[in-house]
XYZ file of C-alpha atoms in Angstrom:
664
model
C -0.163 -0.025 0.065
C 2.781 2.181 0.525
C 4.400 2.141 -2.681
C 1.005 2.155 -4.493
C 0.305 5.878 -2.572
C 3.946 7.116 -2.881
C 3.320 5.932 -6.812
C 0.392 8.568 -6.712
C -2.398 5.871 -5.972
C -1.981 5.180 -10.269
C -3.808 1.604 -11.070
C -2.572 -0.662 -13.783
C -5.290 -2.864 -15.248
C -4.190 -5.461 -17.954
C -6.375 -5.347 -21.117
C -4.875 -7.705 -23.347
C -1.303 -9.589 -23.183
C 0.785 -11.338 -25.600
C 0.532 -9.448 -28.198
C 2.855 -10.235 -31.408
C 2.511 -7.174 -33.320
C -0.358 -4.277 -33.349
C -1.731 -2.104 -35.774
C -1.505 1.989 -34.965
C -4.082 3.780 -36.828
C -4.636 7.188 -35.346
C -7.013 9.562 -36.812
C -5.422 12.574 -35.468
C -1.685 13.177 -34.410
C -0.644 11.197 -31.774
C 2.262 11.614 -29.288
C 3.638 8.572 -27.758
C 5.866 8.888 -24.549
C 8.669 5.960 -22.768
C 7.744 6.385 -19.219
C 10.424 7.513 -16.740
C 12.180 10.033 -19.476
C 11.045 12.422 -21.659
C 11.720 10.197 -24.596
C 8.622 10.878 -27.152
C 7.397 10.644 -30.965
C 4.350 11.808 -32.518
C 2.473 9.767 -34.937
C 0.662 11.575 -37.495
C -3.215 11.113 -38.095
C -4.370 9.217 -41.220
C -0.982 7.537 -41.367
C -0.400 3.954 -40.409
C 2.240 2.534 -38.067
C 3.378 -1.347 -36.986
C 4.090 -2.088 -33.184
C 6.136 -5.033 -32.230
C 8.826 -6.192 -30.254
C 12.509 -6.301 -31.194
C 15.929 -6.917 -30.437
C 18.050 -3.769 -31.157
C 21.806 -2.981 -30.925
C 21.744 -0.982 -27.691
C 25.412 0.067 -28.254
C 24.313 3.472 -26.558
C 26.134 5.763 -24.545
C 24.467 7.353 -21.622
C 25.818 9.960 -19.457
C 24.830 8.899 -15.279
C 24.395 12.031 -13.135
C 22.678 10.477 -10.044
C 22.384 7.349 -8.257
C 20.586 6.814 -4.761
C 18.175 4.656 -2.985
C 16.029 7.353 -2.640
C 12.945 7.636 -5.157
C 12.335 10.918 -4.207
C 15.695 12.239 -4.264
C 16.083 10.814 -7.776
C 12.511 12.544 -9.379
C 13.891 15.750 -8.254
C 17.106 15.772 -10.026
C 15.166 14.472 -13.048
C 12.390 17.063 -13.215
C 15.451 19.519 -12.682
C 17.322 18.488 -15.787
C 13.861 18.254 -17.417
C 13.128 21.949 -16.468
C 16.817 22.904 -17.396
C 16.205 21.704 -20.879
C 18.277 18.326 -21.520
C 16.743 16.129 -23.526
C 16.269 12.004 -23.156
C 16.641 12.413 -19.655
C 15.588 8.799 -17.840
C 15.171 7.665 -14.671
C 15.581 4.469 -14.079
C 15.029 1.458 -11.176
C 17.857 -1.004 -10.757
C 17.076 -3.228 -7.531
C 16.932 -0.734 -4.607
C 18.692 2.137 -6.819
C 17.577 4.594 -8.581
C 19.362 6.569 -11.223
C 19.173 9.311 -13.305
C 20.645 9.390 -16.870
C 20.752 11.937 -19.738
C 20.969 10.906 -23.424
C 21.013 7.894 -25.733
C 23.723 8.693 -28.019
C 25.379 6.149 -30.707
C 28.935 7.806 -29.593
C 31.003 8.194 -26.405
C 32.129 11.561 -28.030
C 28.546 12.548 -28.181
C 27.839 11.933 -24.524
C 31.306 13.328 -23.187
C 29.950 16.409 -25.070
C 27.215 16.680 -22.513
C 29.712 16.184 -19.144
C 30.819 19.838 -19.124
C 27.402 21.525 -19.453
C 26.347 18.872 -16.391
C 29.145 19.215 -14.228
C 28.666 23.130 -14.710
C 25.311 22.159 -12.808
C 27.178 20.691 -10.070
C 26.152 16.929 -10.772
C 29.109 14.148 -10.915
C 29.144 12.456 -14.202
C 30.484 9.278 -15.534
C 29.595 7.783 -18.979
C 28.229 4.475 -19.746
C 28.016 1.990 -22.605
C 24.939 -0.619 -23.061
C 26.480 -2.982 -24.914
C 24.327 -6.275 -25.602
C 20.954 -6.156 -27.399
C 18.359 -5.554 -25.825
C 14.197 -6.196 -26.639
C 12.776 -2.905 -27.137
C 8.913 -1.822 -28.641
C 9.710 -0.451 -31.860
C 7.528 1.230 -34.067
C 7.866 1.387 -37.730
C 6.353 3.825 -40.316
C 4.888 2.509 -43.340
C 8.356 2.228 -45.227
C 9.135 0.167 -42.285
C 11.979 2.880 -41.059
C 11.995 2.381 -36.986
C 11.210 5.596 -36.357
C 10.621 4.986 -32.027
C 12.212 2.183 -29.806
C 11.504 1.939 -25.788
C 11.223 -0.241 -23.229
C 7.589 0.571 -22.662
C 5.173 3.125 -24.381
C 2.148 5.287 -22.940
C -0.444 7.129 -25.031
C -1.351 10.112 -22.703
C -4.746 11.587 -24.349
C -7.453 10.283 -27.038
C -7.388 7.070 -25.311
C -9.117 4.664 -27.243
C -8.643 0.542 -27.514
C -11.143 -1.292 -29.625
C -13.620 1.514 -30.227
C -13.606 1.844 -26.422
C -12.905 4.805 -24.666
C -10.668 4.670 -21.187
C -9.683 7.171 -18.458
C -5.945 7.855 -17.740
C -3.079 6.320 -19.660
C -3.093 3.364 -22.549
C 0.307 1.760 -22.573
C 2.209 -0.730 -24.047
C 4.920 -2.762 -22.280
C 6.895 -5.982 -22.984
C 6.878 -9.602 -21.548
C 8.135 -12.486 -22.653
C 9.416 -10.666 -26.075
C 5.476 -10.304 -26.347
C 3.204 -6.612 -26.355
C 0.948 -6.150 -22.787
C -1.425 -3.577 -22.997
C -2.742 -2.044 -20.185
C -4.614 0.883 -19.144
C -3.338 2.851 -16.015
C -5.689 5.214 -14.250
C -6.062 7.465 -10.928
C -7.519 5.471 -8.304
C -10.381 7.750 -7.591
C -10.809 8.102 -11.685
C -11.028 4.465 -11.729
C -13.342 3.761 -8.645
C -15.904 6.754 -10.828
C -15.540 4.704 -14.049
C -16.524 1.415 -12.564
C -19.678 2.199 -10.364
C -20.969 3.793 -13.244
C -20.442 0.990 -15.103
C -22.062 -1.153 -12.179
C -25.042 0.989 -11.868
C -25.764 1.781 -15.465
C -28.981 -0.731 -15.683
C -30.411 1.178 -12.475
C -30.728 4.646 -14.491
C -34.793 4.648 -14.494
C -34.604 4.083 -10.958
C -32.008 6.447 -9.875
C -33.880 9.231 -11.860
C -36.634 8.761 -9.638
C -34.715 9.252 -6.512
C -34.206 12.279 -4.644
C -30.641 14.244 -3.969
C -30.027 12.649 -1.064
C -31.004 8.771 -1.643
C -28.832 9.053 -4.828
C -25.733 10.588 -3.395
C -26.264 7.453 -0.390
C -26.716 5.078 -2.740
C -23.353 6.296 -4.868
C -21.418 6.574 -1.880
C -22.236 2.835 -0.639
C -20.957 1.572 -4.089
C -17.962 3.778 -4.372
C -16.719 2.591 -0.755
C -17.195 -1.069 -1.882
C -15.586 -0.615 -4.996
C -12.608 1.332 -3.867
C -11.987 -1.791 -0.937
C -12.281 -4.356 -3.702
C -9.638 -2.329 -5.972
C -7.527 -1.859 -2.979
C -7.750 -5.363 -2.006
C -6.761 -6.224 -5.431
C -3.794 -4.126 -5.608
C -2.344 -5.035 -2.269
C -2.464 -8.704 -2.959
C -1.215 -8.542 -6.805
C 1.533 -10.500 -8.365
C 3.887 -8.737 -10.979
C 2.663 -4.908 -12.501
C -0.722 -5.374 -13.347
C -4.599 -6.048 -11.532
C -7.092 -7.971 -13.660
C -10.829 -7.132 -14.169
C -11.983 -9.259 -16.281
C -15.149 -7.141 -17.328
C -13.538 -4.107 -17.321
C -14.012 -2.315 -20.985
C -13.352 1.608 -19.865
C -16.084 4.052 -19.842
C -19.421 2.483 -20.710
C -22.066 5.029 -20.009
C -21.152 8.519 -18.303
C -24.328 9.950 -18.036
C -24.190 10.314 -14.139
C -20.041 10.590 -14.301
C -20.367 14.117 -12.491
C -22.661 12.760 -9.736
C -20.598 9.501 -9.045
C -16.946 11.488 -8.972
C -18.497 13.514 -6.385
C -19.454 10.636 -4.397
C -16.373 9.232 -5.151
C -14.313 12.492 -3.723
C -16.682 12.528 -0.354
C -15.606 8.953 0.331
C -11.932 9.394 -0.062
C -10.074 7.123 1.791
C -13.291 5.219 3.310
C -13.459 1.154 2.979
C -14.353 -2.057 4.461
C -12.090 -3.985 6.678
C -12.334 -7.128 8.694
C -9.836 -8.381 10.844
C -7.487 -5.536 9.790
C -7.267 -6.233 6.636
C -9.046 -4.969 3.300
C -11.676 -7.421 2.044
C -13.412 -8.177 -1.108
C -17.225 -7.873 -0.681
C -19.831 -8.533 -3.165
C -23.595 -6.791 -2.780
C -26.008 -6.622 -5.440
C -26.800 -3.348 -6.842
C -30.623 -3.990 -6.364
C -30.212 -4.505 -2.411
C -28.122 -1.398 -2.534
C -30.743 0.242 -4.273
C -33.578 -1.144 -1.811
C -31.486 0.224 0.975
C -30.696 3.535 -0.500
C -34.640 3.993 -1.170
C -35.735 3.339 2.336
C -33.422 6.774 2.925
C -30.914 5.431 5.180
C -27.215 7.273 4.733
C -24.176 5.637 3.067
C -23.023 3.901 6.424
C -26.448 2.292 7.791
C -26.537 0.886 3.978
C -23.390 -0.967 4.825
C -23.734 -1.648 8.140
C -27.281 -3.035 7.768
C -26.206 -5.117 4.734
C -23.283 -6.233 6.879
C -25.840 -7.404 9.388
C -27.859 -9.174 7.064
C -24.868 -11.003 5.531
C -22.787 -11.687 8.528
C -19.841 -10.523 6.965
C -18.226 -8.790 10.170
C -16.574 -6.123 8.236
C -16.009 -2.282 9.823
C -16.292 0.839 8.017
C -12.720 2.864 8.583
C -11.230 5.911 7.273
C -7.898 5.838 5.888
C -7.064 9.071 5.582
C -5.823 10.380 9.430
C -3.160 7.911 8.984
C 0.128 9.441 8.686
C 3.179 7.269 8.103
C 6.275 9.393 9.336
C 9.847 9.100 9.466
C 12.781 11.759 10.822
C 15.402 11.767 7.583
C 17.334 14.417 9.431
C 17.993 15.571 12.685
C 21.110 17.608 13.111
C 22.791 20.650 14.843
C 23.736 23.501 13.101
C 25.259 25.524 15.939
C 24.790 24.877 19.935
C 21.224 25.968 20.249
C 19.598 25.656 16.763
C 18.798 22.202 14.990
C 17.995 21.052 12.073
C 15.015 18.501 11.318
C 13.428 17.141 7.489
C 10.392 14.933 8.163
C 8.978 12.728 5.889
C 5.446 11.783 5.809
C 3.386 9.407 3.905
C -0.362 10.294 3.823
C -3.625 8.903 2.071
C -3.002 11.819 -0.237
C 0.718 11.714 -1.181
C 3.940 11.945 0.224
C 5.056 15.176 2.136
C 8.152 16.773 3.333
C 8.503 19.544 6.055
C 11.591 20.986 6.995
C 11.839 22.429 10.864
C 14.425 25.097 12.173
C 14.260 24.548 16.279
C 16.191 27.751 18.197
C 16.475 27.348 22.224
C 15.880 30.971 22.894
C 17.419 30.459 26.121
C 20.497 30.559 24.254
C 21.042 34.096 24.144
C 23.856 34.061 21.196
C 21.113 34.104 18.349
C 19.455 37.550 17.067
C 16.379 36.477 14.898
C 15.236 39.422 12.944
C 12.858 40.361 10.187
C 14.869 41.591 7.185
C 14.101 43.260 3.792
C 16.000 41.661 0.731
C 17.367 44.886 -0.291
C 17.309 47.075 2.801
C 13.988 49.182 1.218
C 10.551 47.950 0.329
C 10.780 47.811 -3.352
C 13.297 45.109 -3.896
C 12.960 40.864 -4.000
C 16.131 38.718 -3.850
C 16.803 34.903 -3.442
C 16.626 33.707 0.135
C 20.416 32.271 -0.365
C 21.726 35.782 -1.260
C 19.491 37.445 1.892
C 21.058 34.967 4.350
C 24.624 35.068 3.024
C 24.857 38.921 2.600
C 23.916 39.153 6.456
C 26.315 36.727 7.734
C 23.348 34.396 9.015
C 22.996 30.925 9.947
C 19.829 30.473 8.382
C 16.686 32.029 7.384
C 13.159 31.390 6.231
C 10.945 33.247 4.275
C 8.508 35.916 5.627
C 5.450 37.717 5.028
C 3.448 38.489 1.746
C 4.523 40.879 -0.554
C 3.282 42.970 -3.880
C 4.811 42.161 -7.157
C 6.961 45.388 -6.635
C 8.300 43.695 -3.330
C 6.424 45.685 -1.068
C 5.296 43.933 2.265
C 1.740 43.278 2.733
C 1.477 43.720 6.340
C 3.223 44.521 9.070
C 6.934 45.094 9.063
C 8.896 46.764 11.789
C 12.659 47.448 11.149
C 14.966 48.545 14.421
C 11.491 50.266 15.731
C 10.563 52.116 12.503
C 7.452 50.912 10.683
C 8.400 49.692 7.296
C 4.736 48.930 6.164
C 1.498 49.657 7.893
C -1.012 45.720 8.704
C -3.590 44.432 6.108
C -6.723 43.634 7.562
C -5.225 43.731 11.314
C -3.510 39.890 10.603
C -1.561 38.422 12.877
C 2.188 39.064 13.245
C 4.879 38.168 15.274
C 6.839 41.178 17.646
C 10.601 40.733 18.596
C 10.700 42.825 21.974
C 14.450 43.088 23.342
C 12.998 40.597 26.131
C 10.346 38.598 23.991
C 8.780 37.107 21.596
C 5.038 37.066 21.092
C 1.948 36.781 18.620
C -0.615 39.118 18.126
C -3.211 40.781 16.137
C -1.236 43.908 14.259
C -4.052 46.614 15.067
C -2.643 49.892 13.644
C -3.350 53.470 13.716
C -1.311 56.583 13.197
C -1.495 60.618 13.197
C 0.413 63.578 12.584
C -0.481 66.234 14.856
C 0.584 69.524 15.371
C 1.888 70.839 18.764
C -1.284 73.234 19.041
C -3.718 70.212 18.411
C -4.542 69.866 14.913
C -4.081 66.296 13.706
C -4.628 64.309 10.643
C -5.167 60.513 9.930
C -2.097 58.542 8.304
C -3.278 56.020 6.512
C 0.139 54.110 5.569
C 3.461 53.582 5.377
C 5.799 53.700 2.079
C 3.117 52.823 -0.461
C 2.213 54.980 -3.181
C -1.115 57.611 -2.329
C -4.735 56.308 -3.111
C -7.644 58.476 -3.162
C -7.991 60.866 -0.279
C -5.049 59.239 1.781
C -1.890 60.331 3.393
C 0.902 58.284 3.183
C 4.245 58.678 5.364
C 7.539 57.484 3.861
C 10.720 57.113 5.684
C 14.224 55.724 4.420
C 13.045 52.394 3.790
C 11.226 53.173 0.662
C 14.060 54.398 -0.808
C 16.367 57.747 -1.321
C 13.426 59.757 -2.348
C 9.544 59.716 -1.903
C 7.677 59.368 -4.930
C 6.721 62.181 -7.238
C 3.944 64.329 -6.321
C 0.643 64.343 -8.677
C -1.474 67.382 -9.627
C -3.149 68.676 -6.364
C -1.305 66.575 -4.160
C 1.091 68.316 -1.253
C 3.673 67.238 0.813
C 5.835 68.048 4.173
C 9.199 67.322 4.404
C 9.532 66.334 8.044
C 13.133 66.512 10.597
C 13.355 66.296 14.333
C 9.775 66.841 14.394
C 9.769 70.321 12.719
C 8.060 70.929 9.174
C 11.130 71.888 7.002
C 9.428 72.146 3.756
C 5.951 72.166 2.088
C 5.935 71.270 -1.471
C 3.349 71.029 -4.238
C 3.474 69.516 -7.604
C 6.655 69.727 -10.010
C 6.989 68.106 -12.769
C 10.123 65.556 -12.393
C 10.608 66.575 -8.872
C 11.363 63.824 -5.941
C 12.020 64.843 -2.602
C 15.064 63.283 -0.626
C 13.887 61.180 2.302
C 16.619 61.976 5.180
C 18.174 59.414 7.333
C 16.481 60.431 10.550
C 13.063 62.006 9.138
C 10.238 61.779 7.349
C 8.123 62.700 3.840
C 4.117 62.849 4.253
C 2.180 63.111 1.203
C -1.823 64.100 1.014
C -4.300 63.471 -2.210
C -7.852 64.869 -2.250
C -9.756 65.330 1.033
C -6.463 64.637 3.043
C -4.878 67.902 1.241
C -7.148 70.189 2.792
C -6.444 68.672 6.579
C -2.480 68.881 5.904
C -2.679 72.306 4.202
C -3.448 73.749 8.155
C 0.196 71.953 8.669
C 2.858 75.088 8.278
C 6.426 75.561 7.474
C 8.363 75.551 10.818
C 5.556 74.009 12.372
C 6.661 71.792 15.501
C 4.575 68.426 14.413
C 4.386 64.641 16.259
C 3.845 61.680 14.291
C 2.263 59.174 16.498
C 1.766 55.573 16.367
C -1.040 52.920 18.267
C -0.980 49.545 18.058
C -3.749 47.122 19.554
C -3.591 46.704 23.411
C -1.776 43.567 24.075
C 1.070 45.756 21.984
C 0.210 49.077 23.295
C 2.929 48.905 26.283
C 5.565 47.226 24.307
C 8.600 48.570 23.330
C 8.362 47.070 19.709
C 11.805 46.360 18.130
C 10.770 44.473 15.197
C 8.037 42.286 13.791
C 6.617 41.013 10.811
C 2.600 40.305 9.572
C 1.295 36.868 7.933
C -1.379 34.912 9.298
C -3.847 33.591 9.832
C -3.137 32.278 13.408
C -2.684 28.790 13.618
C -2.452 27.748 17.332
C -3.427 29.752 20.527
C -2.734 28.473 24.150
C -1.600 25.133 22.732
C -4.864 25.112 20.789
C -5.833 24.860 17.080
C -7.118 28.200 16.537
C -7.575 29.080 12.414
C -8.574 32.567 11.998
C -8.353 32.714 8.086
C -11.964 33.899 8.095
C -11.521 36.414 10.636
C -8.451 38.217 8.742
C -10.076 37.697 5.454
C -7.764 35.468 3.756
C -8.497 34.688 -0.114
C -9.373 30.682 -0.487
C -5.818 29.977 -2.385
C -4.704 30.843 1.250
C -7.371 29.893 3.398
C -8.154 26.251 1.947
C -6.443 23.179 0.411
C -2.942 21.331 0.509
C -0.281 23.680 -0.708
C 3.437 24.874 0.086
C 3.382 26.403 3.712
C 5.931 28.135 5.975
C 4.627 29.006 9.524
C 6.051 29.984 12.781
C 5.696 28.830 16.586
C 6.506 29.324 20.073
C 6.775 26.571 23.004
C 6.020 27.002 26.397
C 9.710 25.678 26.914
C 11.106 28.815 25.239
C 11.882 27.503 21.342
C 11.211 29.099 18.647
C 10.331 26.895 15.673
C 9.934 27.458 11.935
C 8.472 25.109 9.363
C 8.451 24.500 6.122
C 6.552 22.030 4.115
C 7.096 21.563 0.127
C 3.979 21.186 -2.058
C 2.381 21.358 -5.638
C 4.751 18.058 -6.351
C 2.868 15.154 -6.071
C 5.639 12.484 -6.104
C 7.957 14.460 -3.538
C 5.320 16.747 -1.422
C 1.725 17.573 -1.959
C 1.650 20.487 0.856
C -0.684 20.602 3.803
C -3.392 22.255 4.586
C -3.651 25.086 7.026
C -5.816 22.320 9.886
C -3.269 20.056 9.261
C -0.085 22.652 9.755
C -1.786 23.550 12.983
C -1.846 19.613 14.098
C 1.338 18.930 13.163
C 2.909 21.885 14.745
C 0.699 21.361 17.871
C 2.474 17.811 18.239
C 5.450 19.459 18.254
C 4.948 21.365 20.917
C 4.091 24.651 19.666
C 1.590 26.772 21.649
C 1.178 29.643 19.623
C 1.328 29.276 15.892
C 0.899 31.470 12.864
C 1.202 31.219 9.394
C 3.426 33.229 7.123
C 3.891 33.436 3.107
C 3.743 29.954 1.325
C 3.261 28.651 -2.245
C 5.981 29.339 -4.486
C 8.125 31.757 -1.505
C 7.625 28.733 0.991
C 11.885 28.179 1.240
C 14.463 27.526 4.240
C 18.154 27.958 4.108
C 20.542 26.684 6.727
C 24.346 27.407 6.164
C 23.901 28.962 2.779
C 22.012 25.699 1.455
C 17.880 26.065 0.514
C 17.070 22.791 2.444
C 13.443 22.376 1.422
C 12.213 21.836 -2.251
C 10.402 24.955 -3.285
C 7.587 24.271 -5.806
C 8.788 27.146 -8.059
C 12.215 29.824 -8.563
C 11.159 32.688 -6.789
C 12.452 35.819 -5.425
C 11.245 37.236 -1.822
C 10.769 40.639 -0.169
C 11.392 39.822 2.899
C 12.707 36.823 5.611
C 13.143 36.001 9.386
C 16.937 35.714 9.653
C 18.657 33.683 12.469
C 22.073 34.928 13.192
C 24.745 33.914 15.669
C 26.170 37.131 17.636
C 29.227 35.809 18.727
């Protein structure tokens, strides 16, 4: 079962065995691929091709770049090489080894041309030669030319066999020098097709059912079908399972409703004595039970009682197989850990940095990529440029690099909060999580005041924005009708209006205020030479704290040791609030440890990502009392001693980070 889940829950069903040859007559262009490589061929529509096994002279040279017992690492190398544009990349499984090779060349000199390019990318290489002829599946065109050879071949779209439509992939594999034909399909997709085929003769009755009764019937059949399939998969010998009556998609009239029922019961199976069992209920029996208004659990339980099968309904989704891959000390008080999980949904890789806060030699602080708000950089560069031991990506940011949420550096606000979202707050003697309520005013000594709407961003309609040294050297150019104050040492040193091409320099110890619309009228009450005070007020729990630095993110994940997810309250969009995704998170424990987590995602064979609920529960199991989410997705990354420790889902420059510096 573990290997099945790790490989993406793909089921291979044998359709036909022992074919000596196969004629291919595509009605449109057809792409064939060799599994485990990027080796492909396109067959032209309306032309005839012959597929047959045969030995070919395999005097072929390849460059091996990687070998490991770890399939996931080999898959990562394979994907990196494909993304880098290398042709003929192969992932081979030889015994316990997983090997990655590049090229399928007829001359050693051609293979050696690849070596410098691969070594420049950090790979150790050696050229291999396969000397003996091997049995391959060969494709011949109408002129008898061999246009493609592979150990196995798959057709990835427009899947038809003997006039029938099949889901997933149609494949051809060699066995005893003959061709076996198979259908490879994702488990839930196969369950959907099998349930559709099972109930096709009941459609007249089903259309008379109301929604809840139809759903109960389809869910019951989905659970039975899933159980039977998984039992066959666990007990199969060889690469394929056998479903004698399976002929692809026979009737698709109710496919969408069946697919929903399959998804809603995902992971639900029937078990007896801790083993999956194959069960068989007549669909008319299920129809009768569903017609009485029972839910699917009651239907299955009642049929179990009638037939004395003695099974239990169990849910496989909570089960997690977990192992620690790496547990290492970075430096005294700072540890790194990598955890591999296998869940029903797929594999997951989680990286953890654990800092003992009682070790006072460390400085933990949020930083800006380029020292100003409109800049981005790679996390490796951010960490190295500050001589830090480690770092993780920080809060959300816009396409310009400006942080979207609270950021405070050395007591100076760099950007204001968004929606009062959760932030991590650093004082001289504590670290805490809190809502980031914020309000700012510019006030004259005489009492007149003006509300400030934001920090270091462009001025919106009727807004007053303040700029400080973290914006850059100069404030934005004023638009027509706008007004600007230059404040140094609490004195207004200049009052400026729009002037084409003119931008005011921002003093290191001063501020620039720009107003638009109705805010202009209020700011016009301030005069050159007036003494003013810029004041910021935070939410009550932060009001009396001497905040040194802060970083906003969100939502909150844990509060006082309990799961406490505030995605709705903090108005996060669905792509952050729901679903499995790459994530970065931060937590505090009662025993004075700060932990940061990255979870890889969007890479089904490597790591599927994690939901906020799953992340909160994982952090809870690791002793976190107070926890929050940070920016995730393509931003999620962790660097230790100059190396990226996780597997980001895409290359991305980030705006800000949290770094760990050793201060001795």
